[in-house]
PDB file of C-alpha atoms in Angstrom:
ATOM      1  CA  MET A   1     -12.081 -53.423 -11.505  1.00 50.00           C
ATOM      2  CA  LYS A   2     -12.426 -50.207 -12.956  1.00 53.00           C
ATOM      3  CA  LYS A   3     -16.211 -50.134 -11.959  1.00 51.00           C
ATOM      4  CA  SER A   4     -15.177 -50.815  -8.190  1.00 51.00           C
ATOM      5  CA  HIS A   5     -12.593 -48.008  -8.360  1.00 46.00           C
ATOM      6  CA  PHE A   6     -15.316 -45.653  -9.972  1.00 43.00           C
ATOM      7  CA  LEU A   7     -17.642 -46.739  -6.958  1.00 42.00           C
ATOM      8  CA  LEU A   8     -15.028 -46.347  -4.367  1.00 45.00           C
ATOM      9  CA  LEU A   9     -14.419 -42.656  -5.725  1.00 40.00           C
ATOM     10  CA  LEU A  10     -18.047 -41.988  -5.833  1.00 37.00           C
ATOM     11  CA  ILE A  11     -18.658 -43.151  -2.128  1.00 43.00           C
ATOM     12  CA  SER A  12     -15.538 -41.490  -0.799  1.00 42.00           C
ATOM     13  CA  PHE A  13     -16.695 -38.268  -2.508  1.00 39.00           C
ATOM     14  CA  PHE A  14     -19.967 -38.317  -1.268  1.00 40.00           C
ATOM     15  CA  LEU A  15     -18.719 -38.783   2.185  1.00 41.00           C
ATOM     16  CA  LEU A  16     -16.468 -36.138   2.070  1.00 41.00           C
ATOM     17  CA  ASN A  17     -19.385 -34.200   1.130  1.00 40.00           C
ATOM     18  CA  CYS A  18     -21.470 -35.029   4.281  1.00 43.00           C
ATOM     19  CA  THR A  19     -19.195 -33.810   6.771  1.00 40.00           C
ATOM     20  CA  LYS A  20     -20.048 -31.366   9.201  1.00 41.00           C
ATOM     21  CA  LYS A  21     -19.893 -27.353   7.625  1.00 39.00           C
ATOM     22  CA  GLU A  22     -17.832 -25.186   9.605  1.00 38.00           C
ATOM     23  CA  GLU A  23     -19.620 -22.376  11.439  1.00 46.00           C
ATOM     24  CA  VAL A  24     -18.997 -19.106  10.354  1.00 46.00           C
ATOM     25  CA  LYS A  25     -17.239 -17.031  12.982  1.00 59.00           C
ATOM     26  CA  ASN A  26     -18.631 -13.645  14.246  1.00 70.00           C
ATOM     27  CA  GLU A  27     -15.757 -11.458  13.640  1.00 78.00           C
ATOM     28  CA  VAL A  28     -16.233  -7.857  14.715  1.00 85.00           C
ATOM     29  CA  TYR A  29     -16.672  -5.381  11.535  1.00 84.00           C
ATOM     30  CA  ILE A  30     -15.286  -2.112  11.869  1.00 86.00           C
ATOM     31  CA  ILE A  31     -16.695   0.064   9.388  1.00 84.00           C
ATOM     32  CA  SER A  32     -13.724   2.630   9.143  1.00 84.00           C
ATOM     33  CA  LYS A  33     -11.025  -0.269   8.880  1.00 87.00           C
ATOM     34  CA  GLU A  34     -13.097  -2.286   5.958  1.00 84.00           C
ATOM     35  CA  ASP A  35     -13.251   1.194   4.114  1.00 82.00           C
ATOM     36  CA  ARG A  36      -9.447   1.697   4.557  1.00 87.00           C
ATOM     37  CA  ASP A  37      -8.973  -1.817   3.317  1.00 84.00           C
ATOM     38  CA  ASN A  38     -11.356  -1.627   0.460  1.00 80.00           C
ATOM     39  CA  LYS A  39      -9.803   1.583  -0.611  1.00 82.00           C
ATOM     40  CA  LYS A  40      -6.052   0.157  -0.381  1.00 85.00           C
ATOM     41  CA  ARG A  41      -7.078  -2.961  -2.434  1.00 83.00           C
ATOM     42  CA  LEU A  42      -8.849  -0.870  -5.342  1.00 79.00           C
ATOM     43  CA  GLU A  43      -5.693   1.606  -5.346  1.00 83.00           C
ATOM     44  CA  GLU A  44      -3.196  -1.378  -5.504  1.00 85.00           C
ATOM     45  CA  ALA A  45      -5.295  -3.173  -8.644  1.00 81.00           C
ATOM     46  CA  LYS A  46      -5.487   0.552  -9.955  1.00 79.00           C
ATOM     47  CA  ILE A  47      -9.474   0.262 -10.196  1.00 75.00           C
ATOM     48  CA  PRO A  48     -11.053   3.746  -9.308  1.00 73.00           C
ATOM     49  CA  PRO A  49     -13.609   3.383  -6.511  1.00 67.00           C
ATOM     50  CA  ALA A  50     -17.355   3.548  -6.988  1.00 63.00           C
ATOM     51  CA  PRO A  51     -19.107   7.009  -6.793  1.00 61.00           C
ATOM     52  CA  LYS A  52     -19.497   7.554  -3.227  1.00 65.00           C
ATOM     53  CA  GLY A  53     -23.349   7.242  -2.027  1.00 69.00           C
ATOM     54  CA  TYR A  54     -25.388   7.134   0.936  1.00 79.00           C
ATOM     55  CA  TYR A  55     -29.008   6.064   0.234  1.00 83.00           C
ATOM     56  CA  GLY A  56     -30.575   3.172  -1.457  1.00 82.00           C
ATOM     57  CA  LEU A  57     -34.088   1.745  -1.557  1.00 82.00           C
ATOM     58  CA  THR A  58     -34.111  -0.108   1.671  1.00 87.00           C
ATOM     59  CA  HIS A  59     -32.262   0.781   4.732  1.00 92.00           C
ATOM     60  CA  ILE A  60     -31.266  -0.719   8.130  1.00 93.00           C
ATOM     61  CA  ILE A  61     -30.184   1.572  10.841  1.00 95.00           C
ATOM     62  CA  ILE A  62     -28.351  -0.219  13.569  1.00 95.00           C
ATOM     63  CA  ASP A  63     -28.404   2.101  17.029  1.00 95.00           C
ATOM     64  CA  GLU A  64     -25.783   2.482  19.671  1.00 94.00           C
ATOM     65  CA  LYS A  65     -27.591  -0.457  21.560  1.00 93.00           C
ATOM     66  CA  GLY A  66     -27.717  -2.514  18.669  1.00 91.00           C
ATOM     67  CA  ASP A  67     -31.445  -2.396  18.145  1.00 93.00           C
ATOM     68  CA  LEU A  68     -32.413  -2.434  14.440  1.00 94.00           C
ATOM     69  CA  TYR A  69     -34.746   0.119  12.509  1.00 96.00           C
ATOM     70  CA  PHE A  70     -35.923  -0.192   9.028  1.00 94.00           C
ATOM     71  CA  TYR A  71     -36.967   2.338   6.253  1.00 94.00           C
ATOM     72  CA  GLN A  72     -37.417   2.357   2.614  1.00 88.00           C
ATOM     73  CA  ARG A  73     -37.183   5.284   0.159  1.00 84.00           C
ATOM     74  CA  PRO A  74     -39.100   5.374  -3.276  1.00 76.00           C
ATOM     75  CA  TYR A  75     -37.692   4.272  -6.173  1.00 66.00           C
ATOM     76  CA  ARG A  76     -35.904   7.107  -8.274  1.00 63.00           C
ATOM     77  CA  PHE A  77     -33.619   6.366 -11.103  1.00 53.00           C
ATOM     78  CA  VAL A  78     -31.415   9.068 -10.384  1.00 51.00           C
ATOM     79  CA  TRP A  79     -27.848   8.876  -9.662  1.00 51.00           C
ATOM     80  CA  ILE A  80     -26.553  12.068  -7.615  1.00 54.00           C
ATOM     81  CA  CYS A  81     -22.912  12.446  -7.805  1.00 54.00           C
ATOM     82  CA  ILE A  82     -21.297  13.257  -4.562  1.00 57.00           C
ATOM     83  CA  ASP A  83     -18.750  15.829  -4.715  1.00 58.00           C
ATOM     84  CA  GLU A  84     -15.338  13.996  -3.255  1.00 60.00           C
ATOM     85  CA  GLU A  85     -14.120  17.460  -1.840  1.00 61.00           C
ATOM     86  CA  ASP A  86     -17.312  17.786   0.122  1.00 60.00           C
ATOM     87  CA  PRO A  87     -18.980  14.483   0.578  1.00 74.00           C
ATOM     88  CA  LEU A  88     -22.041  15.572   2.459  1.00 84.00           C
ATOM     89  CA  PRO A  89     -25.219  13.273   2.308  1.00 87.00           C
ATOM     90  CA  GLU A  90     -28.473  14.981   0.951  1.00 86.00           C
ATOM     91  CA  PHE A  91     -31.339  15.650   3.224  1.00 90.00           C
ATOM     92  CA  ILE A  92     -34.160  13.217   2.179  1.00 90.00           C
ATOM     93  CA  ASP A  93     -37.155  14.537   4.492  1.00 92.00           C
ATOM     94  CA  LEU A  94     -36.761  11.436   6.579  1.00 95.00           C
ATOM     95  CA  ASN A  95     -39.373  11.015   9.194  1.00 96.00           C
ATOM     96  CA  PRO A  96     -39.458   9.281  12.639  1.00 97.00           C
ATOM     97  CA  ASN A  97     -43.133   7.349  11.347  1.00 96.00           C
ATOM     98  CA  ASP A  98     -40.726   6.128   8.283  1.00 96.00           C
ATOM     99  CA  LEU A  99     -38.435   4.192  10.855  1.00 96.00           C
ATOM    100  CA  VAL A 100     -39.836   0.858  11.848  1.00 94.00           C
ATOM    101  CA  LYS A 101     -38.070  -0.990  14.931  1.00 95.00           C
ATOM    102  CA  ILE A 102     -37.396  -4.633  13.749  1.00 92.00           C
ATOM    103  CA  PRO A 103     -37.378  -7.288  16.771  1.00 88.00           C
ATOM    104  CA  ASN A 104     -33.916  -8.653  16.774  1.00 76.00           C
ATOM    105  CA  HIS A 105     -35.110 -12.037  16.679  1.00 79.00           C
ATOM    106  CA  THR A 106     -37.061 -11.573  13.389  1.00 82.00           C
ATOM    107  CA  VAL A 107     -34.425  -9.921  11.405  1.00 84.00           C
ATOM    108  CA  ALA A 108     -34.618 -12.365   8.397  1.00 84.00           C
ATOM    109  CA  ASP A 109     -38.370 -12.684   8.369  1.00 85.00           C
ATOM    110  CA  PHE A 110     -38.656  -9.379   8.587  1.00 86.00           C
ATOM    111  CA  LEU A 111     -36.217  -8.564   5.679  1.00 83.00           C
ATOM    112  CA  LYS A 112     -37.946 -11.444   3.479  1.00 81.00           C
ATOM    113  CA  GLU A 113     -41.393  -9.865   3.841  1.00 82.00           C
ATOM    114  CA  ASN A 114     -40.072  -6.067   3.425  1.00 79.00           C
ATOM    115  CA  THR A 115     -37.402  -5.699   1.355  1.00 77.00           C
ATOM    116  CA  ALA A 116     -38.025  -3.875  -1.854  1.00 62.00           C
ATOM    117  CA  LYS A 117     -38.741  -5.833  -5.046  1.00 68.00           C
ATOM    118  CA  ARG A 118     -36.285  -3.890  -6.840  1.00 67.00           C
ATOM    119  CA  ILE A 119     -33.474  -4.938  -4.696  1.00 72.00           C
ATOM    120  CA  LYS A 120     -34.664  -8.729  -5.237  1.00 68.00           C
ATOM    121  CA  GLU A 121     -34.378  -7.703  -8.832  1.00 69.00           C
ATOM    122  CA  LYS A 122     -30.870  -6.462  -8.594  1.00 65.00           C
ATOM    123  CA  LYS A 123     -31.708  -3.067  -9.403  1.00 67.00           C
ATOM    124  CA  GLY A 124     -31.039  -1.502  -5.957  1.00 73.00           C
ATOM    125  CA  VAL A 125     -28.873  -1.680  -3.013  1.00 80.00           C
ATOM    126  CA  LEU A 126     -29.693  -2.560   0.881  1.00 86.00           C
ATOM    127  CA  VAL A 127     -27.844  -0.024   2.986  1.00 90.00           C
ATOM    128  CA  ILE A 128     -26.797  -0.670   6.562  1.00 92.00           C
ATOM    129  CA  ALA A 129     -25.879   1.995   8.771  1.00 94.00           C
ATOM    130  CA  SER A 130     -24.485   1.987  12.087  1.00 94.00           C
ATOM    131  CA  GLN A 131     -24.129   4.789  14.985  1.00 95.00           C
ATOM    132  CA  LEU A 132     -21.255   2.807  15.886  1.00 94.00           C
ATOM    133  CA  ASP A 133     -18.218   2.092  13.963  1.00 93.00           C
ATOM    134  CA  THR A 134     -17.611  -1.269  15.244  1.00 92.00           C
ATOM    135  CA  LEU A 135     -20.530  -3.907  14.724  1.00 91.00           C
ATOM    136  CA  LYS A 136     -20.497  -7.041  16.871  1.00 89.00           C
ATOM    137  CA  THR A 137     -23.953  -7.512  18.043  1.00 87.00           C
ATOM    138  CA  LYS A 138     -25.774 -10.863  17.729  1.00 87.00           C
ATOM    139  CA  ALA A 139     -28.373  -8.990  15.323  1.00 87.00           C
ATOM    140  CA  PHE A 140     -25.642  -7.768  12.918  1.00 89.00           C
ATOM    141  CA  PHE A 141     -24.251 -11.163  12.588  1.00 89.00           C
ATOM    142  CA  GLU A 142     -27.886 -12.724  12.052  1.00 88.00           C
ATOM    143  CA  LEU A 143     -28.286  -9.934   9.505  1.00 89.00           C
ATOM    144  CA  MET A 144     -25.143 -10.791   7.691  1.00 90.00           C
ATOM    145  CA  TYR A 145     -25.862 -14.647   7.761  1.00 89.00           C
ATOM    146  CA  PHE A 146     -29.188 -13.968   6.223  1.00 88.00           C
ATOM    147  CA  ILE A 147     -27.811 -11.532   3.568  1.00 87.00           C
ATOM    148  CA  HIS A 148     -24.755 -13.816   2.517  1.00 87.00           C
ATOM    149  CA  ASP A 149     -27.686 -16.587   1.972  1.00 86.00           C
ATOM    150  CA  TYR A 150     -28.590 -15.226  -1.304  1.00 83.00           C
ATOM    151  CA  LYS A 151     -31.251 -18.049  -1.903  1.00 84.00           C
ATOM    152  CA  LYS A 152     -33.214 -16.803   1.201  1.00 83.00           C
ATOM    153  CA  SER A 153     -32.375 -12.993   0.815  1.00 83.00           C
ATOM    154  CA  GLN A 154     -32.332 -12.580  -2.653  1.00 83.00           C
ATOM    155  CA  ILE A 155     -29.928  -9.562  -1.879  1.00 83.00           C
ATOM    156  CA  ALA A 156     -27.090  -9.287  -4.317  1.00 80.00           C
ATOM    157  CA  LEU A 157     -25.847  -5.737  -3.201  1.00 81.00           C
ATOM    158  CA  TYR A 158     -25.305  -4.048   0.097  1.00 85.00           C
ATOM    159  CA  LEU A 159     -23.454  -1.414   1.772  1.00 87.00           C
ATOM    160  CA  ILE A 160     -22.126  -0.677   5.285  1.00 90.00           C
ATOM    161  CA  ARG A 161     -21.597   2.874   6.101  1.00 91.00           C
ATOM    162  CA  ARG A 162     -21.830   5.102   9.491  1.00 93.00           C
ATOM    163  CA  THR A 163     -25.521   6.711   9.959  1.00 95.00           C
ATOM    164  CA  THR A 164     -25.998  10.265   8.197  1.00 93.00           C
ATOM    165  CA  HIS A 165     -26.760  13.255  10.451  1.00 95.00           C
ATOM    166  CA  GLU A 166     -30.294  13.103   9.449  1.00 96.00           C
ATOM    167  CA  GLU A 167     -30.710   9.514  10.367  1.00 96.00           C
ATOM    168  CA  ASP A 168     -29.185  10.335  14.093  1.00 97.00           C
ATOM    169  CA  VAL A 169     -31.579  13.103  14.316  1.00 97.00           C
ATOM    170  CA  VAL A 170     -34.642  11.098  13.253  1.00 97.00           C
ATOM    171  CA  LEU A 171     -33.565   8.078  15.216  1.00 97.00           C
ATOM    172  CA  LYS A 172     -33.234  10.333  18.346  1.00 97.00           C
ATOM    173  CA  TYR A 173     -36.900  11.832  17.754  1.00 97.00           C
ATOM    174  CA  LYS A 174     -38.411   8.143  17.257  1.00 97.00           C
ATOM    175  CA  LYS A 175     -36.766   6.650  20.135  1.00 96.00           C
ATOM    176  CA  ASN A 176     -37.930   9.427  22.466  1.00 96.00           C
ATOM    177  CA  ASP A 177     -41.369   9.841  20.895  1.00 95.00           C
ATOM    178  CA  LEU A 178     -40.548  13.475  20.410  1.00 95.00           C
ATOM    179  CA  ASP A 179     -42.766  15.563  17.899  1.00 96.00           C
ATOM    180  CA  TYR A 180     -40.601  16.221  14.727  1.00 96.00           C
ATOM    181  CA  TYR A 181     -40.649  19.199  12.664  1.00 96.00           C
ATOM    182  CA  ALA A 182     -37.519  19.192  10.112  1.00 94.00           C
ATOM    183  CA  ASP A 183     -37.980  22.863   9.889  1.00 93.00           C
ATOM    184  CA  SER A 184     -37.293  23.423  13.510  1.00 94.00           C
ATOM    185  CA  ILE A 185     -34.163  21.487  13.846  1.00 94.00           C
ATOM    186  CA  GLN A 186     -30.929  23.142  14.266  1.00 94.00           C
ATOM    187  CA  TRP A 187     -29.220  21.006  11.227  1.00 94.00           C
ATOM    188  CA  ASP A 188     -25.529  20.876  11.337  1.00 93.00           C
ATOM    189  CA  LYS A 189     -24.618  22.101   7.819  1.00 90.00           C
ATOM    190  CA  SER A 190     -21.405  20.533   7.980  1.00 90.00           C
ATOM    191  CA  ARG A 191     -22.887  17.103   7.963  1.00 91.00           C
ATOM    192  CA  ILE A 192     -25.862  17.433   5.658  1.00 90.00           C
ATOM    193  CA  ARG A 193     -26.311  19.140   2.207  1.00 86.00           C
ATOM    194  CA  PHE A 194     -29.863  20.748   1.491  1.00 85.00           C
ATOM    195  CA  PHE A 195     -30.477  21.293  -2.164  1.00 73.00           C
ATOM    196  CA  ASP A 196     -32.791  24.210  -3.276  1.00 61.00           C
TER     197      ASP A 196
END
């Protein structure tokens, strides 16, 4: 009798695990709201926030149309502390040629082949930067599904933020196929920090 109960329990457990998985809903992601919510959770838990940063090894930029662009930076084991009073991103000498447009239907395949090895070794961060505060495009949701499937993506850490002034300017030059000379740009010094 005990064997039959065990067998019945095993079969019912097997059948429950074979039910169709629920699809994850595509919910609108609002960067400023998520930042506020995360800050509130940290304050309630009395956990200090991580130091603010803007750049990682691998970056995805989402423009105002929802198109995706990719760039990587060389690995530097340097932590640049950002002043809380004046949290400006540093000038990184990004160029239009550094940006690669990703076809929206191949985001996962592109990242599998091009994600920095150090990110896969959990020594770096994938940064997703958006020109818009609200993210609701199909390409964004596909990107998030891919990232959350760790077995496929091997991306353990990611950050979602707004684009920096430099990224916005360089992207404009890239999309309009304009000659770019960083020294001739009238940079908004209230949005970017230049180190001597």
